[in-house]
Structure formats: structure tokens, C-alpha cells
């Protein structure tokens, strides 16, 4: 916003431009232009280096030619990501509640959680495959491990983010711990919980793909497809899979945004006011 | 108001114990860092009276309030709220605490915020005779029951916090500089709304302020503190007629009382400096 007096801008700015700015289409336009530029550059590079990069139409044709196959693999990876993240997220939330209520639990579990977090998942995945077999199990576990720690930490911080003066008011009313948890701590933690979900879901996709890399021989999934296609140097298949992985990440992020907008209108609005 | 309220700690002005603070000592820290915040402080507020606490910054006003409200434990001394210890009063939900900032729940509407005290510690019940909507209407918030705190001005938020403490009709209201963050005009209007609210059912009130005018206009007695460590320097009785309207401010009697309180306050500051 400029700080010129109201009305001054109206004379300078044509009506049509203002209408366009106000419309929602306007807010998407920069994104679309940027996408078009990237696609254009890609196409140029691909045309000059056919052995390294497939052209944009080639990638889309690849998907269109094998819809069933890609649908199956996308579905598998999406399922691994969603189920792994959901189970691990719920577990992390429950553990965070236990930790915030019982310091003993925090002292017992936190070092383990940190150790698990600093161990690279890429290194754990093959071992898990040997232990759990080449099925879907290690994929869910790896995805879960990736999500677990960031979610745990964010939940814990969120549960502790209640305004201390609000806690004093609750204490002056002799509110029970359960009441404080249910009516104050959990609602206060929701904004951080969603922030965590936005970080963790793309990470979960990474986890699923890493797990698929080490179980590629026997199962479906976009990560498996990439490994197999790599052996035959099938560039369009590789890039089609990458494109679909990006689509999964975007879909999950948008779903989180939508849910957050619906549940946490109060928080977004309050934050908006704070910035002004 | 029936006999029940008399038995349970009473709201009507009349004979009987009010707030009795006897020989309270409170220190923070331990070992060499131990600092005395309140030293052997005694004071009495008769039932149904409005008492303000005034004194230099850091003299222990907030600490006194927290000890009275059972939010902090004194090292020595006794406190009786209508014959009960603070913990008992808290358990019976007979205590209304208004912190310095509004401390509202951002995800709740104005009305839901005022309902909060009714929803926790339900076993204690309340003696409320008016519905939260009515209390909010009486402080001029009848039109914004469905708004969330971020949609209100600072003055409106503070009125919600006061309504929250009044609505469940506790026997003792404890307020720690509830108007300190507001501009002078808002402050003055809130002062009169608080007076109107209080004059309707005359609870016992302990109210911290830095404003001499506020102290005189609101209270039946002004407790002037010195410190740290906090002590009662003197108690100035204010025998102005009630109900007190806006016309009272600036009158000859008020100005005379303000002079007295100001003189006591300077003496208290001087005494504090000598002690250090
Ligand atoms: N949690 C705490 N830990 C250590 N010292 C504290 C704590 N709370 C208060 N104090 C000390 O106790 C003394 C009294 O503090 P208190 O907050 O009661 O003062 P106050 O009269 O309310 O001051 P103000 O007018 O600035 O609000 C101060 O010297 C302060 O440093
Ligand atoms: Mg204070």
C-alpha cells in the first residue's frame, strides 16, 4: 500500500487495472508466468540435449501413454506418505502431550528421539528393508521416522505456548490439569501443529521415496519406478515420476492449507493484525 | 441476594471478615541471590469494600496480589478471605483475577471468553445471578458478543477481561493494573464502567494502580506501599459518597484526597530509598 492520500491513486491507476488487482485471477498470474518461463527454458535446454533431458511434451506424453501404471505408482507413494505421516503424527502428538504433562517421560524419551532424528534415514532404510521385508512395511516406517521428530518438537513447543497470564487466570479458577490441557494447551498448540504439518508432509514424501529406492525390486511406487527406469535410461519415465512426486507434495501442502484456513481462521486473522 | 451468598463468603457489604493479610513475607531466589519482595506485610480490607494498592515500581504490589490470589505461596504469614485460605477460595471459585494484559483466549469469541470460568472447575459451581450476555451488555459489549479478541480495541479487550472476572460473581476480585496499557480517555471511561459494575453488587476488590486519581475515584481505601521489600506505608480512607459519577473527578474533595495520597506516596518512596 502506498501512503498517498485515498483517492489520489484512483486518478492515476486505470479502472481496469484496479479491477484486475482486486480479482483472484490476478494473484495466480505471477505463479503461472513463472511456471511458463521455467517450462520454456526447460524445453530449450531439452531440445539441445536430447540425451540428458526429455522435452516437456515427452514427459506428459509418457504419463498419458501409461495412465494405469502411473496412477498405481502415484497411489502407492501417496498412501505410504499419508499413512506413515498420519500414524507418526498422531503418535508424536500423544507423546508430546505425555511429555508436557510428565517431565519424567520427557527426560526418558527425548534423548532417544534426538538420536533417532540425527541418524540419516537414508542409512536406516536398507536395514529396515532387511528386517521388515520388501513389502510396504519398511516404507511406512521410514516415512513415519522422518515425520516423527519435527512433529514431536513442534507439538511440544505448541502445548507450552499458552500465554502465562492466561494460565494464571486458569489457576485462579482452580482449573484441573485436564481442563488446562483440553481448553488451553491443545487449542494453543494448533497453529504450530499446522506449521509442523506443512514442513513434515513434504519430508514424508522424501521418506517414502527413499524407502522405495531400497525396496525397488518388488513393489510399486514412484521411487521404485525411478530406480527401474534409471537402469534402462528411460528419461521420460524418470521425469514423469518426478513430476508426479512434486504433484503429491503440492496436493498435500494445499490440503493442509485448506484445513488450516478452515480450523484456524482466528489465528490467521490475529497474525494479520499483528503484522500491520 | 439471599443468605446463601452470605454463608459462602458473601458479596453484600456488611459485617464479617473481609480480606485479612497478616505478617506476609515473600522472597524470590535462594542463597546469595535471595531477595525479599514483601516483608511482614499486614493489611485488612473489609467485606464489600474497594481497596486500591499504590506504590513505587517494584515495591511488591503484583507479588502481594499473587499471594492473595493463591497463585504464589508466601514464606510466612497468613491470609484469610472471608475466613478461608486462598487455596480454599480458589477451590470454591470465589476468586476473580484480572491480570495486567487482557489474557483472552484468541480462538474464542467475546461471549465464549466470559463463559470460560463457568466451564472449568465445575464442581465448585458459581453464585452467578446474571448471564454472561447481560454482564457484557452492561459494559457496553452487547453488540460484539460474537467477535474474537483480535477484532476488538485494547479497551474493549480489557472490558472483556473484567466482565470475565465479574460474570461468575466471585467474592473477591483481584486486579493488577488492568488499565495500565490504555490511553487516558479510554482509561477514564473504563474506570466509570468498572465503578458501575462494582456498585451493582459490591464485591470486595483489591486493585493495583499507578494512578493517584484512579485510586481516589475508585476506592474506599487506598493502601500506600513502600519497598522493596514491600510494606504498607499507610492506608488512606476515601469517604466520598457513592455512586460516584464522572462529575466527581476534578472536584475540590477529590483534589484534596489526591494531594494526601500523593504526599503519602512521596513519603513512601523516600522511606524506600532510605531503607536501601
Ligand atoms: N518471579 C520473580 N523472580 C524473582 N524476583 C521477582 C519475581 N517477581 C518479582 N520479583 C521481585 O520482587 C519485587 C516486587 O516485584 P513486583 O512485581 O511485585 O513489583 P510491583 O510493585 O508489582 O512493580 P510494578 O509496579 O513495576 O508492577 C521486585 O523487586 C522484583 O524484582
Ligand atoms: Mg506489578
Coordinates of C-alpha atoms and ligand atoms in Angstrom, one line a residue:
Chain A
X1 CA 0.0 0.0 0.0
X2 CA 1.3 3.5 -0.8
X3 CA 0.8 6.2 1.7
X4 CA -0.6 8.7 -0.7
X5 CA -4.0 10.1 0.4
X6 CA -7.0 8.0 -0.5
X7 CA -8.4 8.9 -3.9
X8 CA -5.1 10.2 -5.3
X9 CA -4.2 6.7 -6.7
X10 CA -7.6 6.3 -8.3
X11 CA -6.9 9.0 -10.8
X12 CA -3.6 7.6 -11.9
X13 CA -4.5 3.9 -11.9
X14 CA -6.9 2.9 -14.7
X15 CA -10.1 1.3 -13.5
X16 CA -9.4 -2.0 -15.4
X17 CA -6.0 -2.4 -13.6
X18 CA -7.6 -1.9 -10.2
X19 CA -10.3 -4.4 -11.0
X20 CA -7.7 -6.9 -12.1
X21 CA -5.7 -6.4 -9.0
X22 CA -8.7 -7.0 -6.8
X23 CA -9.7 -10.2 -8.6
X24 CA -8.4 -13.6 -7.6
X25 CA -7.1 -14.4 -11.0
X26 CA -4.5 -11.6 -10.5
X27 CA -3.0 -13.4 -7.6
X28 CA -2.3 -16.5 -9.6
X29 CA -0.9 -14.8 -12.6
X30 CA 2.7 -14.3 -11.3
X31 CA 2.9 -18.1 -10.5
X32 CA 1.6 -19.0 -13.9
X33 CA 4.1 -16.7 -15.6
X34 CA 7.0 -18.1 -13.6
X35 CA 5.9 -21.7 -14.5
X36 CA 5.7 -20.8 -18.2
X37 CA 9.2 -19.3 -18.1
X38 CA 10.6 -22.4 -16.4
X39 CA 8.9 -24.7 -18.9
X40 CA 10.2 -22.6 -21.8
X41 CA 13.8 -22.7 -20.6
X42 CA 13.4 -26.5 -19.9
X43 CA 12.1 -27.0 -23.4
X44 CA 15.0 -25.1 -24.9
X45 CA 17.7 -27.0 -22.9
X46 CA 15.9 -30.3 -23.7
X47 CA 15.9 -29.7 -27.4
X48 CA 19.6 -29.1 -27.5
X49 CA 20.5 -32.0 -25.1
X50 CA 18.1 -34.9 -26.0
X51 CA 20.2 -37.5 -24.2
X52 CA 20.1 -35.7 -20.8
X53 CA 16.6 -34.1 -20.6
X54 CA 13.3 -35.1 -22.1
X55 CA 11.2 -32.4 -23.6
X56 CA 8.1 -31.1 -21.8
X57 CA 5.7 -32.8 -24.2
X58 CA 7.6 -36.0 -24.0
X59 CA 7.1 -36.1 -20.2
X60 CA 3.4 -35.5 -20.4
X61 CA 3.0 -38.0 -23.3
X62 CA 4.7 -40.6 -21.1
X63 CA 2.1 -40.1 -18.5
X64 CA -0.8 -40.1 -21.0
X65 CA 0.5 -43.3 -22.6
X66 CA 0.6 -45.3 -19.3
X67 CA -2.1 -43.8 -17.2
X68 CA -2.8 -47.1 -15.3
X69 CA 0.8 -47.6 -14.3
X70 CA 1.4 -44.1 -13.1
X71 CA -1.9 -44.0 -11.3
X72 CA -0.9 -47.2 -9.4
X73 CA 2.5 -45.9 -8.5
X74 CA 1.3 -42.4 -7.5
X75 CA -1.4 -44.0 -5.4
X76 CA 1.1 -46.3 -3.7
X77 CA 3.5 -43.4 -2.9
X78 CA 0.7 -41.2 -1.7
X79 CA -0.7 -43.9 0.5
X80 CA 2.8 -44.6 2.1
X81 CA 3.2 -40.9 2.7
X82 CA -0.2 -40.2 4.1
X83 CA -0.5 -43.3 6.3
X84 CA 3.1 -43.0 7.6
X85 CA 2.7 -39.3 8.3
X86 CA -0.7 -39.7 9.9
X87 CA 0.3 -42.5 12.2
X88 CA 3.6 -41.0 13.2
X89 CA 2.0 -37.5 13.6
X90 CA -0.7 -38.9 15.9
X91 CA 1.9 -40.8 17.9
X92 CA 4.1 -37.7 18.1
X93 CA 1.2 -35.6 19.3
X94 CA 0.2 -38.1 22.0
X95 CA 3.8 -38.4 23.1
X96 CA 4.1 -34.6 23.2
X97 CA 1.1 -34.5 25.5
X98 CA 2.6 -37.1 27.8
X99 CA 5.9 -35.2 27.8
X100 CA 4.3 -31.8 28.6
X101 CA 2.3 -33.4 31.4
X102 CA 5.0 -35.6 32.9
X103 CA 8.6 -34.3 32.9
X104 CA 9.8 -37.8 33.6
X105 CA 8.6 -39.0 30.3
X106 CA 10.3 -36.1 28.5
X107 CA 13.6 -36.9 30.2
X108 CA 13.3 -40.6 29.3
X109 CA 12.3 -40.2 25.7
X110 CA 13.8 -37.0 24.5
X111 CA 17.4 -38.3 24.1
X112 CA 16.1 -41.3 22.2
X113 CA 14.1 -39.1 19.9
X114 CA 17.1 -36.8 19.3
X115 CA 19.3 -39.8 18.5
X116 CA 16.7 -41.1 16.0
X117 CA 16.5 -37.7 14.5
X118 CA 20.2 -37.2 13.8
X119 CA 20.6 -40.7 12.3
X120 CA 20.2 -40.3 8.5
X121 CA 17.1 -42.1 7.3
X122 CA 18.9 -43.0 4.1
X123 CA 21.2 -45.1 6.2
X124 CA 18.3 -46.8 8.1
X125 CA 16.2 -47.7 5.1
X126 CA 18.2 -50.6 3.8
X127 CA 18.5 -52.1 7.2
X128 CA 14.7 -51.8 7.8
X129 CA 14.1 -53.5 4.4
X130 CA 16.2 -56.5 5.5
X131 CA 14.3 -56.6 8.8
X132 CA 10.8 -56.0 7.6
X133 CA 11.0 -57.5 4.1
X134 CA 10.5 -56.0 0.7
X135 CA 6.8 -55.2 1.2
X136 CA 5.2 -51.9 2.2
X137 CA 6.1 -52.1 5.9
X138 CA 9.6 -50.5 5.8
X139 CA 8.2 -47.7 3.7
X140 CA 5.6 -46.8 6.3
X141 CA 8.2 -47.0 9.0
X142 CA 10.8 -44.8 7.2
X143 CA 8.1 -42.2 6.3
X144 CA 7.0 -42.3 10.0
X145 CA 10.5 -41.8 11.3
X146 CA 11.1 -38.8 9.0
X147 CA 7.9 -37.1 10.3
X148 CA 8.0 -38.1 13.9
X149 CA 10.7 -35.8 15.4
X150 CA 9.9 -32.4 13.8
X151 CA 6.2 -33.1 14.7
X152 CA 7.1 -34.0 18.2
X153 CA 9.1 -30.9 18.8
X154 CA 6.5 -28.6 17.3
X155 CA 3.7 -30.2 19.3
X156 CA 5.7 -29.8 22.5
X157 CA 6.5 -26.2 21.8
X158 CA 2.9 -25.6 20.9
X159 CA 1.5 -27.2 24.0
X160 CA 3.8 -24.9 26.1
X161 CA 2.9 -21.8 24.1
X162 CA -0.1 -20.8 26.3
X163 CA 0.1 -17.2 27.5
X164 CA 1.4 -17.4 31.1
X165 CA -1.2 -14.8 32.2
X166 CA -4.0 -17.0 30.7
X167 CA -2.5 -19.9 32.8
X168 CA -2.7 -17.7 35.9
X169 CA -6.3 -16.9 35.2
X170 CA -7.0 -20.7 34.9
X171 CA -5.1 -21.4 38.1
X172 CA -7.0 -18.7 39.9
X173 CA -10.2 -20.7 39.0
X174 CA -8.6 -23.9 40.1
X175 CA -8.9 -25.4 36.7
X176 CA -7.7 -29.0 36.6
X177 CA -4.7 -30.2 34.6
X178 CA -7.1 -32.0 32.2
X179 CA -9.1 -28.8 31.7
X180 CA -6.0 -26.7 31.1
X181 CA -4.8 -29.3 28.6
X182 CA -8.1 -29.6 26.7
X183 CA -9.2 -26.0 26.9
X184 CA -5.9 -24.1 26.7
X185 CA -2.9 -26.2 25.7
X186 CA -4.3 -28.1 22.8
X187 CA -6.0 -25.1 21.1
X188 CA -2.9 -23.1 21.6
X189 CA -0.8 -25.8 20.0
X190 CA -2.9 -26.0 16.8
X191 CA -1.1 -23.2 14.9
X192 CA 2.3 -24.8 15.5
X193 CA 0.9 -28.2 14.7
X194 CA -0.2 -27.0 11.3
X195 CA 3.2 -25.3 10.7
X196 CA 4.8 -28.7 11.5
X197 CA 2.5 -30.5 9.1
X198 CA 3.5 -28.1 6.3
X199 CA 7.1 -28.9 6.9
X200 CA 6.6 -32.6 7.6
X201 CA 4.4 -33.7 4.7
X202 CA 7.0 -32.9 2.0
X203 CA 9.6 -34.6 4.2
X204 CA 7.3 -37.6 4.4
X205 CA 7.3 -37.8 0.6
X206 CA 11.1 -37.8 0.7
X207 CA 10.9 -40.6 3.3
X208 CA 8.6 -42.7 1.1
X209 CA 10.8 -42.3 -1.9
X210 CA 14.0 -43.2 0.0
X211 CA 12.3 -46.3 1.3
X212 CA 11.2 -47.2 -2.2
X213 CA 14.7 -46.8 -3.5
X214 CA 15.9 -49.7 -1.3
X215 CA 12.9 -51.9 -2.0
X216 CA 12.5 -51.1 -5.7
X217 CA 12.7 -54.6 -7.0
X218 CA 9.4 -55.9 -5.8
X219 CA 6.9 -53.2 -5.3
X220 CA 5.1 -50.3 -6.8
X221 CA 5.7 -46.6 -6.1
X222 CA 7.1 -43.7 -8.0
X223 CA 10.5 -44.1 -6.3
X224 CA 10.7 -47.7 -7.4
X225 CA 9.8 -46.6 -11.0
X226 CA 12.7 -44.1 -10.9
X227 CA 15.2 -46.7 -9.9
X228 CA 14.0 -49.2 -12.5
X229 CA 13.8 -46.6 -15.3
X230 CA 17.3 -45.5 -14.4
X231 CA 18.7 -48.9 -15.3
X232 CA 17.2 -48.6 -18.8
X233 CA 17.9 -44.9 -19.1
X234 CA 14.2 -44.2 -19.7
X235 CA 14.4 -40.5 -19.2
X236 CA 10.7 -39.6 -19.8
X237 CA 9.6 -42.2 -17.2
X238 CA 12.1 -40.7 -14.6
X239 CA 10.9 -37.2 -15.2
X240 CA 7.2 -38.1 -15.3
X241 CA 7.7 -39.8 -11.9
X242 CA 9.4 -36.7 -10.5
X243 CA 6.6 -34.5 -11.8
X244 CA 4.0 -36.7 -10.1
X245 CA 6.1 -36.7 -6.8
X246 CA 6.0 -32.9 -6.9
X247 CA 2.3 -33.0 -7.6
X248 CA 1.8 -35.2 -4.4
X249 CA 3.8 -32.7 -2.4
X250 CA 1.8 -29.8 -3.7
X251 CA -1.5 -31.6 -3.1
X252 CA -0.7 -32.4 0.5
X253 CA 0.5 -28.9 1.2
X254 CA -2.7 -27.4 -0.3
X255 CA -4.8 -29.8 1.7
X256 CA -3.0 -28.7 4.9
X257 CA -3.6 -25.1 4.0
X258 CA -7.3 -25.6 3.4
X259 CA -7.7 -27.5 6.7
X260 CA -5.8 -24.8 8.5
X261 CA -7.8 -22.0 6.9
X262 CA -11.0 -23.7 8.0
X263 CA -9.9 -24.6 11.6
X264 CA -7.7 -21.7 12.4
X265 CA -9.3 -18.6 11.0
X266 CA -8.8 -16.9 14.3
X267 CA -5.1 -17.4 14.2
X268 CA -4.5 -16.2 10.7
X269 CA -6.6 -13.1 11.3
X270 CA -4.9 -12.4 14.6
X271 CA -1.5 -12.8 13.0
X272 CA -2.5 -10.5 10.1
X273 CA -3.4 -7.8 12.6
X274 CA -0.2 -8.2 14.4
X275 CA 1.8 -7.5 11.2
X276 CA 0.0 -4.3 10.3
Chain B
X1 CA -29.1 -11.7 47.3
X2 CA -30.0 -14.5 49.7
X3 CA -28.5 -15.9 52.8
X4 CA -26.6 -18.5 50.7
X5 CA -24.2 -15.9 49.4
X6 CA -23.6 -14.7 52.9
X7 CA -22.6 -18.2 54.0
X8 CA -20.4 -18.8 51.0
X9 CA -18.3 -15.8 51.5
X10 CA -20.8 -13.2 50.8
X11 CA -21.0 -10.4 48.3
X12 CA -23.1 -7.9 50.2
X13 CA -21.4 -5.2 52.1
X14 CA -21.8 -5.8 55.8
X15 CA -20.2 -7.0 59.0
X16 CA -17.9 -10.0 59.0
X17 CA -14.4 -10.8 57.9
X18 CA -13.2 -9.4 54.6
X19 CA -9.7 -9.9 53.3
X20 CA -7.2 -10.2 56.2
X21 CA -3.5 -10.3 55.4
X22 CA -1.3 -10.9 58.4
X23 CA 2.5 -10.8 58.5
X24 CA 3.1 -11.9 55.0
X25 CA 6.7 -12.3 53.9
X26 CA 7.8 -13.4 50.5
X27 CA 11.2 -13.7 48.9
X28 CA 12.4 -14.8 45.5
X29 CA 15.6 -16.8 44.7
X30 CA 17.7 -18.7 47.1
X31 CA 21.2 -18.5 48.7
X32 CA 23.0 -15.3 47.9
X33 CA 20.5 -14.3 45.3
X34 CA 17.7 -14.4 47.7
X35 CA 15.7 -11.1 47.6
X36 CA 12.9 -10.0 49.8
X37 CA 9.9 -8.9 47.8
X38 CA 7.4 -8.5 50.7
X39 CA 8.4 -8.1 54.4
X40 CA 6.0 -8.6 57.2
X41 CA 3.0 -7.0 55.5
X42 CA -0.3 -6.8 57.2
X43 CA -3.5 -5.2 55.8
X44 CA -7.3 -5.6 56.1
X45 CA -10.0 -4.9 53.5
X46 CA -13.5 -5.1 55.0
X47 CA -16.1 -7.1 53.1
X48 CA -17.7 -5.3 50.2
X49 CA -15.0 -2.6 50.1
X50 CA -13.0 -1.4 47.1
X51 CA -9.3 -1.1 48.0
X52 CA -6.6 0.1 45.7
X53 CA -2.9 -0.6 46.2
X54 CA -0.5 2.1 45.0
X55 CA 3.3 2.3 45.4
X56 CA 6.6 2.7 43.6
X57 CA 7.5 0.3 40.8
X58 CA 9.0 -2.9 42.1
X59 CA 7.6 -2.5 45.6
X60 CA 5.8 -5.8 45.6
X61 CA 2.2 -5.0 44.5
X62 CA 1.9 -7.7 42.0
X63 CA 3.6 -10.1 44.4
X64 CA 1.0 -9.3 47.1
X65 CA -1.8 -9.8 44.7
X66 CA -0.5 -13.2 43.6
X67 CA -0.1 -14.3 47.2
X68 CA -3.6 -13.2 48.0
X69 CA -5.0 -15.0 44.9
X70 CA -3.1 -18.2 45.9
X71 CA -1.0 -18.0 42.7
X72 CA 2.2 -17.7 44.8
X73 CA 3.0 -19.0 48.2
X74 CA 4.2 -16.8 51.0
X75 CA 7.2 -17.8 53.1
X76 CA 5.4 -16.7 56.3
X77 CA 2.2 -15.1 57.4
X78 CA -1.5 -15.9 56.9
X79 CA -4.2 -14.8 54.6
X80 CA -7.9 -15.1 55.1
X81 CA -10.5 -14.5 52.5
X82 CA -13.8 -14.3 54.4
X83 CA -12.3 -16.9 56.8
X84 CA -10.9 -19.2 54.1
X85 CA -7.3 -19.7 53.0
X86 CA -6.6 -18.6 49.4
X87 CA -6.3 -22.2 48.2
X88 CA -9.8 -22.9 49.6
X89 CA -11.2 -19.8 48.0
X90 CA -9.7 -20.9 44.7
X91 CA -11.1 -24.4 45.0
X92 CA -14.5 -22.9 45.6
X93 CA -14.1 -20.5 42.7
X94 CA -14.6 -17.5 44.9
X95 CA -11.7 -15.5 43.3
X96 CA -11.7 -13.4 40.2
X97 CA -8.3 -12.5 38.8
X98 CA -7.7 -9.7 36.2
X99 CA -4.1 -9.6 35.0
X100 CA -2.3 -6.6 33.6
X101 CA -2.9 -7.7 30.0
X102 CA -6.4 -8.9 29.0
X103 CA -5.2 -12.5 28.6
X104 CA -8.1 -13.6 26.5
X105 CA -8.3 -16.8 24.5
X106 CA -7.8 -15.7 20.9
X107 CA -9.7 -18.7 19.4
X108 CA -12.9 -17.9 21.5
X109 CA -15.5 -15.2 20.9
X110 CA -16.1 -12.5 23.4
X111 CA -19.0 -14.4 24.9
X112 CA -17.1 -17.7 25.0
X113 CA -14.3 -16.0 26.8
X114 CA -16.6 -14.8 29.5
X115 CA -18.0 -18.3 29.7
X116 CA -14.6 -19.8 30.4
X117 CA -14.7 -19.5 34.2
X118 CA -18.1 -21.3 34.2
X119 CA -16.6 -24.2 32.2
X120 CA -13.6 -25.1 34.4
X121 CA -13.7 -26.4 37.9
X122 CA -17.4 -27.1 37.6
X123 CA -17.7 -28.9 40.9
X124 CA -17.3 -25.5 42.7
X125 CA -20.3 -24.0 40.8
X126 CA -21.0 -20.3 40.8
X127 CA -23.3 -17.9 42.5
X128 CA -23.9 -16.0 39.3
X129 CA -27.2 -14.3 39.1
X130 CA -26.7 -12.7 35.7
X131 CA -26.0 -14.4 32.4
X132 CA -22.6 -13.6 30.8
X133 CA -24.5 -11.8 28.0
X134 CA -26.0 -9.4 30.5
X135 CA -22.7 -8.6 32.1
X136 CA -21.2 -8.0 28.7
X137 CA -24.1 -5.7 27.8
X138 CA -23.7 -3.7 31.0
X139 CA -20.1 -2.9 30.0
X140 CA -21.2 -1.9 26.5
X141 CA -20.1 -5.0 24.7
X142 CA -23.6 -6.3 23.9
X143 CA -23.1 -5.7 20.2
X144 CA -19.8 -7.6 19.8
X145 CA -20.6 -10.9 21.6
X146 CA -19.6 -13.0 18.6
X147 CA -16.4 -11.2 17.8
X148 CA -12.9 -12.6 18.5
X149 CA -10.4 -10.7 20.7
X150 CA -8.3 -9.5 17.7
X151 CA -11.3 -7.7 16.3
X152 CA -11.5 -5.5 19.4
X153 CA -9.7 -2.4 20.6
X154 CA -7.4 -2.7 23.6
X155 CA -10.0 -1.0 25.8
X156 CA -12.7 -3.4 24.7
X157 CA -10.4 -6.4 25.3
X158 CA -9.8 -5.2 28.8
X159 CA -13.5 -4.8 29.4
X160 CA -14.0 -8.5 28.3
X161 CA -11.3 -9.5 30.8
X162 CA -13.1 -7.6 33.6
X163 CA -16.5 -9.0 32.5
X164 CA -14.9 -12.5 32.6
X165 CA -13.9 -11.9 36.3
X166 CA -17.2 -10.3 37.3
X167 CA -19.6 -12.6 35.5
X168 CA -19.2 -15.7 37.7
X169 CA -19.6 -13.4 40.8
X170 CA -16.6 -14.3 42.9
X171 CA -16.4 -12.9 46.4
X172 CA -13.1 -11.2 45.9
X173 CA -11.8 -9.5 42.8
X174 CA -8.1 -9.1 42.4
X175 CA -7.0 -6.7 39.6
X176 CA -3.4 -6.0 38.7
X177 CA -3.2 -2.6 36.8
X178 CA -5.9 -3.7 34.4
X179 CA -5.9 -0.2 32.7
X180 CA -2.2 0.5 32.5
X181 CA -1.9 -0.2 28.8
X182 CA -4.7 2.1 27.8
X183 CA -4.8 5.8 26.8
X184 CA -6.1 8.3 29.3
X185 CA -9.5 8.8 27.8
X186 CA -10.3 5.1 27.5
X187 CA -9.0 4.6 30.9
X188 CA -11.3 7.2 32.4
X189 CA -14.4 5.7 30.7
X190 CA -13.4 2.2 31.8
X191 CA -12.9 3.5 35.3
X192 CA -16.6 4.5 35.4
X193 CA -17.8 1.3 33.8
X194 CA -15.9 -0.6 36.4
X195 CA -17.4 1.6 39.2
X196 CA -20.9 1.0 37.8
X197 CA -20.3 -2.8 37.5
X198 CA -19.0 -2.8 41.1
X199 CA -21.6 -0.6 42.6
X200 CA -24.3 -3.1 41.3
X201 CA -23.2 -5.8 43.6
X202 CA -20.3 -4.6 45.7
X203 CA -17.7 -7.4 45.8
X204 CA -14.6 -7.0 47.8
X205 CA -11.9 -5.7 45.5
X206 CA -8.1 -5.4 45.6
X207 CA -7.0 -3.2 42.7
X208 CA -3.4 -2.2 41.9
X209 CA -2.8 1.1 40.1
X210 CA -0.2 3.7 39.4
X211 CA -2.7 6.5 39.0
X212 CA -3.5 8.6 42.1
X213 CA -6.7 9.8 40.5
X214 CA -7.8 6.3 39.8
X215 CA -7.0 5.3 43.4
X216 CA -9.1 8.1 44.8
X217 CA -12.1 7.9 42.5
X218 CA -12.5 4.1 42.7
X219 CA -11.8 3.2 46.2
X220 CA -13.0 3.1 49.8
X221 CA -9.4 2.8 51.0
X222 CA -6.1 3.5 49.4
X223 CA -3.2 1.2 50.5
X224 CA 0.1 3.0 50.0
X225 CA 3.0 0.6 49.8
X226 CA 6.7 1.2 50.1
X227 CA 9.5 -1.1 49.1
X228 CA 11.1 -3.2 48.1
X229 CA 10.8 -5.1 50.3
X230 CA 7.0 -4.3 50.3
X231 CA 5.4 -2.9 53.3
X232 CA 2.2 -1.0 54.0
X233 CA 3.3 2.6 54.4
X234 CA -0.1 4.0 55.2
X235 CA -3.8 3.5 54.5
X236 CA -5.8 6.5 53.3
X237 CA -9.6 6.2 53.8
X238 CA -11.7 7.7 51.0
X239 CA -15.1 8.6 52.2
X240 CA -16.6 10.1 49.1
X241 CA -20.4 9.5 48.5
X242 CA -21.5 6.7 46.2
X243 CA -22.5 6.2 43.5
X244 CA -19.6 8.2 42.1
X245 CA -20.3 9.8 38.8
X246 CA -17.9 11.3 36.2
X247 CA -18.6 14.8 37.7
X248 CA -16.8 13.8 40.9
X249 CA -13.4 13.9 39.1
X250 CA -11.8 17.3 39.5
X251 CA -14.0 18.3 42.4
X252 CA -12.5 20.0 45.4
X253 CA -12.8 16.9 47.7
X254 CA -11.2 14.6 45.2
X255 CA -8.3 17.0 44.6
X256 CA -7.7 17.3 48.4
X257 CA -7.6 13.5 48.7
X258 CA -5.3 13.2 45.7
X259 CA -2.9 15.6 47.5
X260 CA -3.0 13.4 50.6
X261 CA -2.3 10.2 48.6
X262 CA 0.4 11.9 46.6
X263 CA 2.1 13.1 49.8
X264 CA 1.9 9.6 51.3
X265 CA 3.4 8.2 48.1
X266 CA 6.4 10.6 48.1
X267 CA 6.9 9.7 51.8
X268 CA 6.8 6.0 50.9
X269 CA 9.3 6.4 48.1
X270 CA 11.6 8.4 50.4
X271 CA 11.3 5.7 53.1
X272 CA 12.1 3.0 50.5
X273 CA 15.2 4.9 49.4
X274 CA 16.4 5.3 53.0
X275 CA 15.9 1.6 53.6
X276 CA 18.3 0.7 50.7
Ligands
LIG1 N1 9.4 -14.3 39.7 C1 10.3 -13.5 40.3 N2 11.6 -13.8 40.5 C2 12.5 -13.0 41.1 N3 12.2 -11.8 41.6 C3 10.9 -11.4 41.4 C4 9.9 -12.2 40.8 N4 8.7 -11.5 40.7 C5 9.0 -10.3 41.4 N5 10.3 -10.2 41.8 C6 10.9 -9.1 42.5 O1 10.1 -8.8 43.6 C7 10.0 -7.4 43.7 C8 8.5 -7.0 43.6 O2 8.0 -7.3 42.3 P1 6.5 -6.9 41.9 O3 6.3 -7.4 40.6 O4 5.6 -7.4 43.0 O5 6.5 -5.3 42.0 P2 5.4 -4.3 41.6 O6 5.1 -3.5 42.7 O7 4.2 -5.1 41.0 O8 6.1 -3.5 40.4 P3 5.4 -2.7 39.2 O9 4.7 -1.5 39.7 O10 6.5 -2.3 38.3 O11 4.5 -3.7 38.5 C9 10.8 -6.8 42.6 O12 12.0 -6.3 43.2 C10 11.0 -7.9 41.7 O13 12.3 -7.8 41.1
LIG2 MG1 3.3 -5.2 39.1

